[in-house]
Coordinates of C-alpha atoms in Angstrom, one line a residue:
Chain A
X1362 CA 26.6 26.1 -20.5
X1363 CA 26.6 22.3 -20.0
X1364 CA 26.6 22.9 -16.3
X1365 CA 23.4 24.9 -16.6
X1366 CA 21.8 22.1 -18.7
X1367 CA 22.8 19.6 -16.1
X1368 CA 21.3 21.6 -13.2
X1369 CA 18.1 22.1 -15.3
X1370 CA 17.9 18.3 -15.8
X1371 CA 18.6 17.4 -12.2
X1372 CA 16.7 20.0 -10.2
X1373 CA 13.2 18.9 -11.2
X1374 CA 14.0 15.3 -10.1
X1375 CA 15.4 16.5 -6.8
X1376 CA 12.5 18.8 -6.0
X1377 CA 9.9 16.2 -7.0
X1378 CA 11.5 13.1 -5.3
X1379 CA 13.7 14.6 -2.6
X1380 CA 10.9 15.1 -0.1
X1381 CA 9.7 11.5 -0.9
X1382 CA 13.1 10.2 -0.1
X1383 CA 13.3 12.1 3.2
X1384 CA 9.7 10.9 4.0
X1385 CA 10.7 7.3 3.4
X1386 CA 13.8 7.7 5.6
X1387 CA 11.6 9.1 8.5
X1388 CA 9.1 6.3 8.1
X1389 CA 11.6 3.6 8.1
X1390 CA 13.4 5.0 11.2
X1391 CA 10.4 5.8 13.3
X1392 CA 8.0 3.1 12.2
X1393 CA 4.5 3.3 13.6
X1394 CA 4.5 2.2 17.2
X1395 CA 1.3 2.0 19.3
X1396 CA 0.3 5.4 20.7
X1397 CA -0.1 6.0 24.4
X1398 CA -3.6 4.7 25.3
X1399 CA -4.3 3.3 21.9
X1400 CA -6.1 -0.1 22.2
X1401 CA -4.8 -3.0 20.2
X1402 CA -7.8 -3.1 17.8
X1403 CA -7.5 0.7 17.2
X1404 CA -3.9 0.3 16.4
X1405 CA -4.5 -2.6 14.1
X1406 CA -7.2 -0.7 12.3
X1407 CA -4.9 2.4 11.9
X1408 CA -2.0 0.2 10.6
X1409 CA -4.2 -1.7 8.2
X1410 CA -5.5 1.6 6.7
X1411 CA -1.9 2.8 6.3
X1412 CA -1.0 -0.5 4.6
X1413 CA -3.9 -0.1 2.2
X1414 CA -2.8 3.4 1.3
X1415 CA 0.8 2.4 0.7
X1416 CA -0.1 -0.6 -1.3
X1417 CA -2.5 1.3 -3.5
X1418 CA 0.1 4.1 -4.0
X1419 CA 2.8 1.5 -5.0
X1420 CA 0.5 -0.3 -7.3
X1421 CA -0.5 2.9 -9.2
X1422 CA 3.1 3.9 -9.6
X1423 CA 4.1 0.4 -10.8
X1424 CA 1.3 0.4 -13.4
X1425 CA 2.5 3.7 -14.8
X1426 CA 5.9 2.1 -15.6
X1427 CA 4.5 -1.2 -16.9
X1428 CA 2.2 0.6 -19.3
X1429 CA 4.8 2.9 -20.7
X1430 CA 6.0 1.8 -24.1
Chain B
X491 CA 26.8 20.6 -7.5
X492 CA 29.1 18.3 -5.5
X493 CA 27.3 19.3 -2.3
X494 CA 24.0 18.5 -3.9
X495 CA 25.1 15.0 -5.0
X496 CA 26.7 14.4 -1.6
X497 CA 23.4 15.3 0.1
X498 CA 21.5 12.9 -2.1
X499 CA 24.0 10.1 -1.3
X500 CA 23.8 10.7 2.4
X501 CA 20.0 10.6 2.3
X502 CA 20.1 7.5 0.2
X503 CA 22.5 5.8 2.6
X504 CA 20.5 6.8 5.6
X505 CA 17.6 4.7 4.3
X506 CA 19.9 1.7 4.7
X507 CA 20.9 2.8 8.2
X508 CA 17.4 3.7 9.3
X509 CA 15.9 0.4 8.3
X510 CA 17.6 -1.3 11.1
X511 CA 16.2 1.1 13.7
X512 CA 12.5 0.5 13.4
X513 CA 10.5 0.9 16.6
X514 CA 8.7 -2.3 17.6
X515 CA 5.2 -2.2 19.0
X516 CA 5.0 -2.7 22.8
X517 CA 1.9 -5.0 22.8
X518 CA 2.3 -8.8 23.1
X519 CA -0.8 -9.3 21.1
X520 CA 0.2 -11.4 18.0
X521 CA -2.3 -9.4 15.8
X522 CA -0.5 -6.2 16.8
X523 CA 2.9 -7.6 16.1
X524 CA 1.7 -9.0 12.8
X525 CA 0.2 -5.7 11.7
X526 CA 3.4 -3.8 12.5
X527 CA 5.4 -6.4 10.6
X528 CA 3.2 -6.2 7.6
X529 CA 3.5 -2.4 7.6
X530 CA 7.2 -2.9 7.3
X531 CA 6.5 -4.8 4.1
X532 CA 4.2 -2.1 2.8
X533 CA 6.9 0.5 3.5
X534 CA 9.3 -1.5 1.4
X535 CA 7.0 -1.9 -1.7
X536 CA 6.0 1.8 -1.4
X537 CA 9.7 2.9 -1.2
X538 CA 10.5 0.7 -4.2
X539 CA 7.6 2.2 -6.2
X540 CA 8.7 5.7 -5.3
X541 CA 12.2 4.8 -6.4
X542 CA 10.9 3.3 -9.6
X543 CA 8.9 6.5 -10.4
X544 CA 12.0 8.7 -10.0
X545 CA 14.1 6.3 -12.0
X546 CA 11.5 6.1 -14.8
X547 CA 11.3 9.9 -15.0
X548 CA 15.1 10.0 -15.4
X549 CA 15.3 7.4 -18.1
X550 CA 12.4 9.0 -19.9
X551 CA 14.2 12.4 -19.7
X552 CA 17.2 10.7 -21.3
X553 CA 15.3 8.8 -23.9
X554 CA 15.9 11.2 -26.8
X555 CA 19.7 11.7 -26.2
X556 CA 20.5 8.2 -24.8
X557 CA 18.1 5.8 -26.6
X558 CA 20.4 2.8 -25.9
X559 CA 20.4 3.5 -22.2
X560 CA 16.6 3.8 -22.3
X561 CA 16.4 0.5 -24.2
X562 CA 18.6 -1.2 -21.6
X563 CA 17.2 0.2 -18.4
X564 CA 13.5 0.7 -18.9
X565 CA 12.9 -3.1 -19.2
X566 CA 14.7 -3.5 -15.9
X567 CA 12.4 -1.0 -14.3
X568 CA 9.4 -2.9 -15.7
X569 CA 10.8 -6.1 -14.3
X570 CA 11.2 -4.6 -10.9
X571 CA 7.6 -3.1 -11.1
X572 CA 6.2 -6.6 -11.8
X573 CA 8.2 -8.1 -8.9
X574 CA 6.9 -5.3 -6.7
X575 CA 3.4 -6.1 -7.8
X576 CA 3.9 -9.7 -6.7
X577 CA 5.0 -8.5 -3.3
X578 CA 2.0 -6.2 -3.1
X579 CA -0.4 -9.1 -3.9
X580 CA 1.4 -11.3 -1.3
X581 CA 1.1 -8.6 1.4
X582 CA -2.6 -8.2 0.6
X583 CA -3.1 -12.0 0.9
X584 CA -1.3 -12.1 4.2
X585 CA -3.3 -9.2 5.5
X586 CA -6.5 -11.0 4.5
X587 CA -5.4 -14.0 6.6
X588 CA -3.8 -16.3 4.0
X589 CA -1.0 -17.9 6.0
X590 CA 0.5 -19.4 2.9
X591 CA 1.3 -16.0 1.4
X592 CA 5.1 -15.7 1.3
X593 CA 5.3 -11.9 1.3
X594 CA 8.7 -11.8 2.9
X595 CA 10.1 -14.0 0.1
X596 CA 8.4 -11.8 -2.5
X597 CA 10.1 -8.7 -1.0
X598 CA 13.5 -10.5 -1.1
X599 CA 12.8 -11.4 -4.8
X600 CA 12.6 -7.6 -5.6
X601 CA 16.1 -7.1 -4.2
X602 CA 17.6 -10.0 -6.1
X603 CA 15.7 -9.1 -9.3
X604 CA 18.4 -7.0 -10.8
X605 CA 21.9 -5.7 -9.9
X606 CA 21.6 -2.1 -8.9
X607 CA 24.8 -1.3 -10.8
X608 CA 23.1 -2.2 -14.1
X609 CA 21.0 0.9 -13.6
X610 CA 23.8 3.3 -13.8
X611 CA 26.8 1.5 -15.4
X612 CA 26.6 2.6 -19.1
X613 CA 28.7 4.2 -21.8
X614 CA 26.9 7.5 -21.9
X615 CA 27.4 9.7 -24.9
X616 CA 27.0 12.8 -22.8
X617 CA 28.8 13.1 -19.4
X618 CA 25.7 15.0 -18.1
X619 CA 23.6 12.0 -18.8
X620 CA 25.6 9.9 -16.2
X621 CA 24.8 12.5 -13.5
X622 CA 21.1 12.6 -14.4
X623 CA 21.0 8.8 -14.2
X624 CA 22.8 8.7 -10.9
X625 CA 20.4 11.2 -9.3
X626 CA 17.4 9.5 -10.9
X627 CA 18.3 6.1 -9.7
X628 CA 19.5 7.1 -6.2
X629 CA 16.1 6.5 -4.4
X630 CA 15.6 3.2 -6.2
X631 CA 19.1 1.9 -5.5
X632 CA 18.7 2.9 -1.8
X633 CA 15.4 1.1 -1.5
X634 CA 16.8 -2.0 -3.1
X635 CA 19.9 -2.0 -0.9
X636 CA 17.7 -1.5 2.2
X637 CA 15.6 -4.6 1.5
X638 CA 17.9 -7.2 3.2
X639 CA 18.2 -4.9 6.2
X640 CA 14.4 -4.5 6.5
X641 CA 14.0 -8.3 6.1
X642 CA 16.5 -8.7 8.9
X643 CA 14.7 -6.2 11.1
X644 CA 11.3 -7.9 10.4
X645 CA 12.8 -11.3 11.2
X646 CA 14.5 -9.9 14.3
X647 CA 11.2 -8.4 15.6
X648 CA 9.5 -11.7 15.1
X649 CA 12.2 -13.6 17.0
X650 CA 12.2 -11.0 19.8
X651 CA 8.4 -11.5 20.1
X652 CA 8.8 -15.3 20.2
X653 CA 11.5 -14.9 22.9
X654 CA 9.1 -12.7 24.9
X655 CA 6.5 -15.4 24.7
X656 CA 9.0 -18.0 25.8
X657 CA 10.0 -15.9 28.8
X658 CA 6.4 -16.0 29.9
X659 CA 6.4 -19.8 29.5
X660 CA 4.4 -19.8 26.3
X661 CA 5.7 -22.6 24.1
X662 CA 8.6 -21.4 21.8
X663 CA 7.9 -21.0 18.1
X664 CA 10.0 -20.2 15.2
X665 CA 9.5 -16.8 13.6
X666 CA 7.9 -18.4 10.6
X667 CA 5.4 -20.3 12.7
X668 CA 4.6 -17.1 14.6
X669 CA 3.8 -15.3 11.3
X670 CA 1.5 -18.2 10.3
X671 CA -0.3 -18.1 13.6
X672 CA -0.7 -14.4 13.6
X673 CA -2.1 -14.6 10.1
X674 CA -4.6 -17.2 11.2
X675 CA -5.5 -15.0 14.2
X676 CA -6.4 -12.3 11.8
X677 CA -9.0 -14.4 10.0

């Protein structure tokens, strides 16, 4: 019975954050190199957009934790 | 269950391994190198934030049955979230061209903010709670452990770029000076 409770507690965490973990691993391994034929200014614009998205996502998640009593 | 925990640990460890294998951009344009380097910083703060979200969900889940654990760990998560916010602000400043923004230092401060073992070392009342805490903290611990390696990869990429410039008879610069120049170039 305890085993069932443990699985019930852990599975939601794994299903929710497991893909994120795998995504982070892929991102860190592959990085975002310049694509074939991509000009410098196009690459910089694409990377800057990615940076903005990541920072906004991180900031929102941090705020949730900081505001929790 | 053991297989599941092993899988999680392997994935967590692969973040540390993977962080040293980033692909560098091929361009010799300082702005390109700087953007790619800054993205490395954004990857770190986003990974930490994702880890914090998972960790927070785990401690919240344990709040009713392990109130002392919640009282101990939640403030640590808040501390890390605030350090992460400082790094986010520093990255934004650097991206905007502020060469004085020490975003690499702010990232290192996250890693040294707490000891990862403090997140899981606790006298739990229920043995199942320890397993929930381990799983919940795995992403965060992996992200924190990866930070020194990512820093090293970022510094290594900068040094390699400087060496490339030197090879083409451009005056040698330190990695720090390169970052400052690249930031100015982005203004």
